[in-house]
CSV table of C-alpha atoms in Angstrom, one decimal:
chain,number,residue,atom,x,y,z
H,25,UNK,CA,28.7,80.2,130.7
H,26,UNK,CA,29.1,83.9,131.4
H,27,UNK,CA,32.9,84.8,131.0
H,28,UNK,CA,32.5,87.9,133.1
H,29,UNK,CA,31.3,86.0,136.0
H,30,UNK,CA,34.8,85.1,137.1
H,31,UNK,CA,38.1,83.6,136.3
H,32,UNK,CA,39.4,80.5,138.2
H,33,UNK,CA,43.2,80.5,138.4
H,34,UNK,CA,45.3,77.4,138.6
H,35,UNK,CA,44.6,73.8,138.0
H,36,UNK,CA,44.0,72.6,141.6
H,37,UNK,CA,40.5,71.3,140.4
H,38,UNK,CA,40.8,69.4,137.2
H,39,UNK,CA,37.1,69.1,136.9
H,40,UNK,CA,34.7,71.7,135.4
H,41,UNK,CA,34.1,74.9,137.1
H,42,UNK,CA,30.8,76.7,137.3
H,43,UNK,CA,32.3,80.0,138.5
H,44,UNK,CA,34.7,80.8,135.8
H,45,UNK,CA,37.3,79.9,133.2
H,46,UNK,CA,40.5,78.1,134.3
H,47,UNK,CA,43.8,79.5,133.2
H,48,UNK,CA,46.7,77.0,132.8
H,49,UNK,CA,49.7,77.4,135.1
H,50,UNK,CA,52.1,77.9,132.3
H,51,UNK,CA,50.1,80.9,131.1
H,52,UNK,CA,50.1,82.4,134.5
H,53,UNK,CA,53.9,81.8,134.7
H,54,UNK,CA,54.4,83.4,131.4
H,55,UNK,CA,52.4,86.5,132.4
H,56,UNK,CA,54.4,86.7,135.7
H,57,UNK,CA,57.7,86.5,133.8
H,58,UNK,CA,56.5,89.2,131.4
H,59,UNK,CA,55.6,91.5,134.2
H,60,UNK,CA,58.9,90.9,135.9
H,61,UNK,CA,60.7,91.6,132.7
H,62,UNK,CA,58.8,94.9,132.3
H,63,UNK,CA,59.7,95.9,135.8
H,64,UNK,CA,63.4,95.1,135.3
H,65,UNK,CA,63.5,97.3,132.1
H,66,UNK,CA,61.8,100.1,134.0
H,67,UNK,CA,64.4,99.8,136.8
H,68,UNK,CA,67.2,99.8,134.2
H,69,UNK,CA,65.8,102.8,132.4
H,70,UNK,CA,65.4,104.7,135.7
H,71,UNK,CA,69.0,103.8,136.7
H,72,UNK,CA,70.3,105.0,133.3
H,73,UNK,CA,68.4,108.2,133.7
H,74,UNK,CA,69.9,108.8,137.1
H,75,UNK,CA,73.4,108.2,135.8
H,76,UNK,CA,72.9,110.5,132.8
H,77,UNK,CA,71.5,113.1,135.2
H,78,UNK,CA,74.5,112.8,137.4
H,79,UNK,CA,76.9,112.9,134.4
H,80,UNK,CA,75.1,116.1,133.1
H,81,UNK,CA,75.4,117.7,136.5
H,82,UNK,CA,79.1,116.9,136.6
H,83,UNK,CA,79.8,118.3,133.2
H,84,UNK,CA,78.0,121.5,133.9
H,85,UNK,CA,79.6,122.0,137.3
H,86,UNK,CA,83.1,121.0,136.2
H,87,UNK,CA,83.0,123.3,133.1
H,88,UNK,CA,81.9,126.2,135.2
H,89,UNK,CA,84.5,125.8,137.8
H,90,UNK,CA,87.2,125.3,135.2
H,91,UNK,CA,86.2,128.5,133.5
H,92,UNK,CA,86.3,130.4,136.8
H,93,UNK,CA,89.8,129.1,137.5
H,94,UNK,CA,91.0,130.0,134.0
H,95,UNK,CA,89.6,133.5,134.5
H,96,UNK,CA,91.5,133.9,137.8
H,97,UNK,CA,94.7,132.7,136.2
H,98,UNK,CA,94.4,135.0,133.3
H,99,UNK,CA,93.8,137.9,135.8
H,100,UNK,CA,97.2,137.2,137.3
H,101,UNK,CA,99.0,137.9,134.0
H,102,UNK,CA,100.9,141.1,134.2
H,103,UNK,CA,99.7,141.8,137.7
H,104,UNK,CA,101.7,144.6,139.4
H,105,UNK,CA,100.4,144.1,142.8
H,106,UNK,CA,102.4,141.1,144.1
H,107,UNK,CA,100.2,140.8,147.3
H,108,UNK,CA,97.0,140.6,145.3
H,109,UNK,CA,98.5,138.2,142.8
H,110,UNK,CA,99.6,136.0,145.6
H,111,UNK,CA,96.1,136.0,147.1
H,112,UNK,CA,94.6,135.1,143.7
H,113,UNK,CA,97.0,132.2,143.4
H,114,UNK,CA,95.9,130.9,146.8
H,115,UNK,CA,92.3,131.1,145.7
H,116,UNK,CA,93.1,129.2,142.6
H,117,UNK,CA,95.0,126.5,144.5
H,118,UNK,CA,92.0,126.0,146.7
H,119,UNK,CA,89.5,125.9,143.9
H,120,UNK,CA,91.7,123.4,142.0
H,121,UNK,CA,91.9,121.2,145.0
H,122,UNK,CA,88.1,121.2,145.4
H,123,UNK,CA,87.7,120.4,141.7
H,124,UNK,CA,90.1,117.4,142.0
H,125,UNK,CA,88.0,116.1,144.9
H,126,UNK,CA,84.8,116.7,142.9
H,127,UNK,CA,86.4,114.6,140.0
H,128,UNK,CA,87.5,111.8,142.3
H,129,UNK,CA,84.1,111.5,143.9
H,130,UNK,CA,82.4,111.4,140.5
H,131,UNK,CA,84.6,108.6,139.0
H,132,UNK,CA,82.1,105.9,139.9
H,133,UNK,CA,79.5,107.0,137.4
H,134,UNK,CA,81.5,108.9,134.7
H,135,UNK,CA,81.9,107.3,131.3
H,136,UNK,CA,85.6,106.5,130.6
H,137,UNK,CA,85.9,109.0,127.8
H,138,UNK,CA,84.4,111.9,129.9
H,139,UNK,CA,86.6,110.9,132.8
H,140,UNK,CA,89.8,111.1,130.6
H,141,UNK,CA,88.7,114.4,129.2
H,142,UNK,CA,88.2,115.8,132.7
H,143,UNK,CA,91.5,114.5,134.0
H,144,UNK,CA,93.3,116.1,131.1
H,145,UNK,CA,91.6,119.4,131.6
H,146,UNK,CA,92.5,119.3,135.3
H,147,UNK,CA,96.1,118.5,134.6
H,148,UNK,CA,96.2,121.4,132.3
H,149,UNK,CA,94.9,123.7,135.0
H,150,UNK,CA,97.5,122.4,137.4
H,151,UNK,CA,100.2,122.9,135.0
H,152,UNK,CA,99.1,126.5,134.3
H,153,UNK,CA,98.9,127.1,138.1
H,154,UNK,CA,102.5,125.9,138.5
H,155,UNK,CA,103.7,128.1,135.7
H,156,UNK,CA,101.9,131.1,137.0
H,157,UNK,CA,103.3,130.5,140.5
H,158,UNK,CA,106.9,130.3,139.1
H,159,UNK,CA,106.2,133.6,137.1
H,160,UNK,CA,104.9,135.6,140.0
H,161,UNK,CA,106.7,133.9,142.9
H,162,UNK,CA,110.0,132.7,141.5
H,163,UNK,CA,112.1,130.6,143.8
H,164,UNK,CA,115.9,130.2,143.9
H,165,UNK,CA,117.0,127.1,142.1
H,166,UNK,CA,119.2,124.6,143.8
H,167,UNK,CA,122.2,123.2,142.1
H,168,UNK,CA,121.1,119.6,142.8
H,169,UNK,CA,117.9,117.6,142.5
H,170,UNK,CA,118.7,114.4,144.3
H,171,UNK,CA,120.8,113.3,147.4
H,172,UNK,CA,123.2,110.5,146.6
H,173,UNK,CA,124.5,108.2,149.2
H,174,UNK,CA,128.0,106.7,148.7
H,175,UNK,CA,128.2,108.2,145.3
H,176,UNK,CA,131.6,107.4,143.6
H,177,UNK,CA,134.0,110.2,143.0
H,178,UNK,CA,134.5,111.4,139.5
H,179,UNK,CA,138.0,111.8,138.1
H,180,UNK,CA,138.1,115.1,136.1
H,181,UNK,CA,140.7,113.6,133.8
H,182,UNK,CA,138.4,110.7,132.9
H,183,UNK,CA,136.6,110.8,129.6
H,184,UNK,CA,132.9,111.5,129.7
H,185,UNK,CA,130.7,108.5,130.3
H,186,UNK,CA,128.0,107.9,127.7
H,187,UNK,CA,124.5,107.5,129.0
H,188,UNK,CA,123.1,104.1,129.2
H,189,UNK,CA,120.3,105.1,126.8
H,190,UNK,CA,119.3,108.0,124.5
H,191,UNK,CA,117.8,110.0,127.4
H,192,UNK,CA,114.3,108.8,126.7
H,193,UNK,CA,112.4,106.2,128.5
H,194,UNK,CA,109.3,104.4,127.3
H,195,UNK,CA,106.3,104.5,129.5
H,196,UNK,CA,103.3,102.3,128.5
H,197,UNK,CA,104.0,102.8,124.9
H,198,UNK,CA,104.8,106.6,125.2
H,199,UNK,CA,108.3,108.2,125.2
H,200,UNK,CA,109.4,110.3,128.1
H,201,UNK,CA,111.7,113.1,127.4
H,202,UNK,CA,114.8,114.0,129.5
H,203,UNK,CA,112.8,116.6,131.4
H,204,UNK,CA,110.5,113.9,132.8
H,205,UNK,CA,110.2,114.2,136.5
H,206,UNK,CA,111.7,111.1,138.2
H,207,UNK,CA,114.7,108.9,138.5
H,208,UNK,CA,116.1,106.4,136.0
H,209,UNK,CA,119.1,104.0,136.0
H,210,UNK,CA,120.4,104.4,139.6
H,211,UNK,CA,121.9,101.8,141.9
H,212,UNK,CA,122.4,102.1,145.7
H,213,UNK,CA,121.3,105.7,145.9
H,214,UNK,CA,119.1,107.8,148.1
H,215,UNK,CA,116.9,109.8,145.8
H,216,UNK,CA,114.5,112.6,146.8
H,217,UNK,CA,112.1,114.9,145.1
H,218,UNK,CA,110.6,117.9,146.9
H,219,UNK,CA,107.1,119.2,146.6
H,220,UNK,CA,108.4,122.2,144.5
H,221,UNK,CA,110.0,119.8,142.1
H,222,UNK,CA,106.9,117.5,141.7
H,223,UNK,CA,104.2,120.1,141.4
H,224,UNK,CA,101.4,117.7,140.5
H,225,UNK,CA,103.5,116.2,137.6
H,226,UNK,CA,103.6,112.6,136.4
H,227,UNK,CA,106.6,110.9,138.0
H,228,UNK,CA,108.6,108.1,136.4
H,229,UNK,CA,110.8,105.7,138.5
H,230,UNK,CA,112.5,103.2,136.3
H,231,UNK,CA,115.5,100.8,136.3
H,232,UNK,CA,116.4,101.3,140.0
H,233,UNK,CA,118.3,98.7,142.1
H,234,UNK,CA,118.9,98.9,146.0
H,235,UNK,CA,117.7,102.5,146.1
H,236,UNK,CA,115.7,104.5,148.5
H,237,UNK,CA,113.3,107.0,146.9
H,238,UNK,CA,111.3,109.6,148.6
H,239,UNK,CA,108.7,111.8,146.8
H,240,UNK,CA,107.9,114.6,149.3
H,241,UNK,CA,104.9,116.1,147.4
H,242,UNK,CA,101.8,115.2,145.5
H,243,UNK,CA,102.3,113.7,142.0
H,244,UNK,CA,99.5,113.4,139.4
H,245,UNK,CA,100.5,109.9,138.4
H,246,UNK,CA,103.5,107.6,139.4
H,247,UNK,CA,105.0,105.0,137.1
H,248,UNK,CA,107.3,102.4,138.8
H,249,UNK,CA,109.0,100.1,136.4
H,250,UNK,CA,111.9,97.6,136.6
H,251,UNK,CA,112.9,98.1,140.2
H,252,UNK,CA,114.6,95.7,142.4
H,253,UNK,CA,115.2,95.7,146.3
H,254,UNK,CA,114.1,99.3,146.6
H,255,UNK,CA,112.2,101.4,149.0
H,256,UNK,CA,109.8,103.8,147.2
H,257,UNK,CA,107.7,106.1,149.4
H,258,UNK,CA,105.5,108.8,147.9
H,259,UNK,CA,103.1,111.5,149.0
H,260,UNK,CA,99.4,111.4,147.9
H,261,UNK,CA,99.0,110.6,144.2
H,262,UNK,CA,95.9,112.3,142.9
H,263,UNK,CA,95.1,109.6,140.3
H,264,UNK,CA,96.9,106.3,139.6
H,265,UNK,CA,100.1,104.4,140.5
H,266,UNK,CA,101.3,101.9,137.9
H,267,UNK,CA,103.8,99.2,139.1
H,268,UNK,CA,105.4,96.8,136.6
H,269,UNK,CA,108.3,94.4,137.0
H,270,UNK,CA,109.0,95.1,140.7
H,271,UNK,CA,110.8,92.6,142.9
H,272,UNK,CA,111.7,92.5,146.6
H,273,UNK,CA,110.7,96.0,147.3
H,274,UNK,CA,108.7,98.1,149.8
H,275,UNK,CA,106.2,100.6,148.4
H,276,UNK,CA,104.2,103.2,150.4
H,277,UNK,CA,101.8,105.7,149.0
H,278,UNK,CA,98.2,107.0,149.0
H,279,UNK,CA,96.4,107.1,145.5
H,280,UNK,CA,93.1,106.9,143.8
H,281,UNK,CA,93.9,103.6,142.0
H,282,UNK,CA,96.7,101.0,142.0
H,283,UNK,CA,97.5,98.8,139.1
H,284,UNK,CA,100.3,96.2,139.7
H,285,UNK,CA,101.8,93.8,137.1
H,286,UNK,CA,104.6,91.2,137.1
H,287,UNK,CA,105.5,91.9,140.6
H,288,UNK,CA,106.9,89.5,143.2
H,289,UNK,CA,107.9,89.5,146.9
H,290,UNK,CA,106.8,93.1,147.5
H,291,UNK,CA,105.2,94.8,150.4
H,292,UNK,CA,102.7,97.7,149.7
H,293,UNK,CA,101.6,100.1,152.5
H,294,UNK,CA,98.6,101.5,150.8
H,295,UNK,CA,95.9,104.2,150.9
H,296,UNK,CA,93.6,103.7,147.9
H,297,UNK,CA,90.2,105.3,147.5
H,298,UNK,CA,88.9,102.9,144.8
H,299,UNK,CA,90.5,99.5,144.1
H,300,UNK,CA,93.9,97.9,144.0
H,301,UNK,CA,94.4,95.6,141.0
H,302,UNK,CA,97.1,93.0,140.5
H,303,UNK,CA,97.9,90.8,137.5
H,304,UNK,CA,100.6,88.2,136.9
H,305,UNK,CA,101.9,88.8,140.5
H,306,UNK,CA,103.1,86.6,143.3
H,307,UNK,CA,103.9,87.2,147.0
H,308,UNK,CA,102.5,90.7,147.1
H,309,UNK,CA,101.5,91.7,150.7
H,310,UNK,CA,99.4,94.8,151.8
H,311,UNK,CA,99.0,96.9,154.8
H,312,UNK,CA,97.5,100.3,155.5
H,313,UNK,CA,99.6,103.4,154.6
H,314,UNK,CA,101.6,104.6,157.6
H,315,UNK,CA,104.5,106.7,156.3
H,316,UNK,CA,104.5,110.4,157.3
H,317,UNK,CA,106.5,113.5,156.6
H,318,UNK,CA,106.3,117.3,157.1
H,319,UNK,CA,103.7,118.6,154.7
H,320,UNK,CA,101.7,115.4,154.3
H,321,UNK,CA,98.4,117.0,155.3
H,322,UNK,CA,98.7,119.7,152.8
H,323,UNK,CA,99.6,117.3,150.0
H,324,UNK,CA,96.5,115.3,150.9
H,325,UNK,CA,94.5,118.4,150.3
H,326,UNK,CA,96.3,119.1,147.0
H,327,UNK,CA,95.6,115.6,145.8
H,328,UNK,CA,91.9,115.7,146.5
H,329,UNK,CA,91.9,112.1,148.0
H,330,UNK,CA,89.5,111.2,150.7
H,331,UNK,CA,91.5,110.5,153.9
H,332,UNK,CA,88.5,108.7,155.4
H,333,UNK,CA,88.2,106.1,152.7
H,334,UNK,CA,90.9,103.5,152.4
H,335,UNK,CA,90.3,100.2,150.6
H,336,UNK,CA,93.8,98.9,151.1
H,337,UNK,CA,92.8,95.3,151.6
H,338,UNK,CA,90.3,95.1,148.8
H,339,UNK,CA,92.5,93.7,146.1
H,340,UNK,CA,91.3,92.4,142.7
H,341,UNK,CA,93.5,89.7,141.1
H,342,UNK,CA,92.8,89.4,137.5
H,343,UNK,CA,94.5,86.0,137.4
H,344,UNK,CA,92.2,84.5,140.2
H,345,UNK,CA,88.5,84.4,139.3
H,346,UNK,CA,87.3,81.9,141.9
H,347,UNK,CA,84.6,83.7,143.8
H,348,UNK,CA,84.7,83.4,147.5
H,349,UNK,CA,88.2,82.0,147.7
H,350,UNK,CA,91.2,84.0,148.6
H,351,UNK,CA,93.8,84.5,145.9
H,352,UNK,CA,97.2,82.9,146.7
H,353,UNK,CA,99.0,85.7,145.0
H,354,UNK,CA,98.4,88.4,147.6
H,355,UNK,CA,97.9,88.6,151.4
H,356,UNK,CA,97.6,91.0,154.3
H,357,UNK,CA,100.8,91.7,156.3
H,358,UNK,CA,100.1,90.7,160.0
H,359,UNK,CA,100.2,93.6,162.4
H,360,UNK,CA,103.2,92.1,164.2
H,361,UNK,CA,105.3,92.2,161.0
H,362,UNK,CA,104.3,95.7,159.8
H,363,UNK,CA,106.9,98.2,159.4
H,364,UNK,CA,107.0,100.9,162.2
H,365,UNK,CA,110.4,102.7,161.4
H,366,UNK,CA,110.3,104.6,158.2
H,367,UNK,CA,113.4,106.8,158.2
H,368,UNK,CA,116.0,104.2,158.8
């Protein structure tokens, strides 16, 4: 029989074939599986190449923009023309905001190490900008940093009160020094930070009970730990908000990412551009961010957050892995129950 005369595929006819050679089904299936495997590897390789190409473009662009901003800041040092220096600072502010947005948009494909490096570099730029602004455009310092409601009167004859701790607060394993921006160990107080005080810093709110906290600016990161029956409203947070051991409270803020641990009976009015994550939580309810204050639009620009993208109701519960079934640990606040008065 001439092999080149043809090949008969399949085993539909178990008898002899005059036109060709039969190939068993198992061999055909094996060849099909092999071809599909080759195609999958090819697609994976192409996808990896695209990711690496995007990452390379990000690194080059980010480094170039950072160098430009650093050069502009350096040019402000020792400047004698106040108007020109002010104009340069405005240019630096705009470039920094655009760089923050570029970083936020690139988070989906950046490796974690490269993302952390870029975030640290951007934070350094923001700190340098704040320092340069203070140097060139100094502002009168106020004698107070927070507004206290029903604060007890202090008897000048009374001996000094020892602080409840050494002046340092642990945050996720680190130690925060007394100059840490935020509030710690307050009860039944109204506590406010202005945008000039926040200046894209990390903010720590810890050991608060029955307090109302207002952050009227754009923090870099916010840590909320050990709070009970509090209202905490913040302007746009350029990176993450971390909540731990929060009970019976109402939180409201825009951010890039939210991570919530050991939290119960708490309402969160949220604008989040990536995902909200909860773990070891119960009774957490979500609604879209609705708080407003004078300067919110500008703070959104400073943060680099996308106002058009809000995944407030896309919550990942790390304690609930049943696909297709709603976690019992969080829910959406019905529209009829959502808060409408924010300054009461």
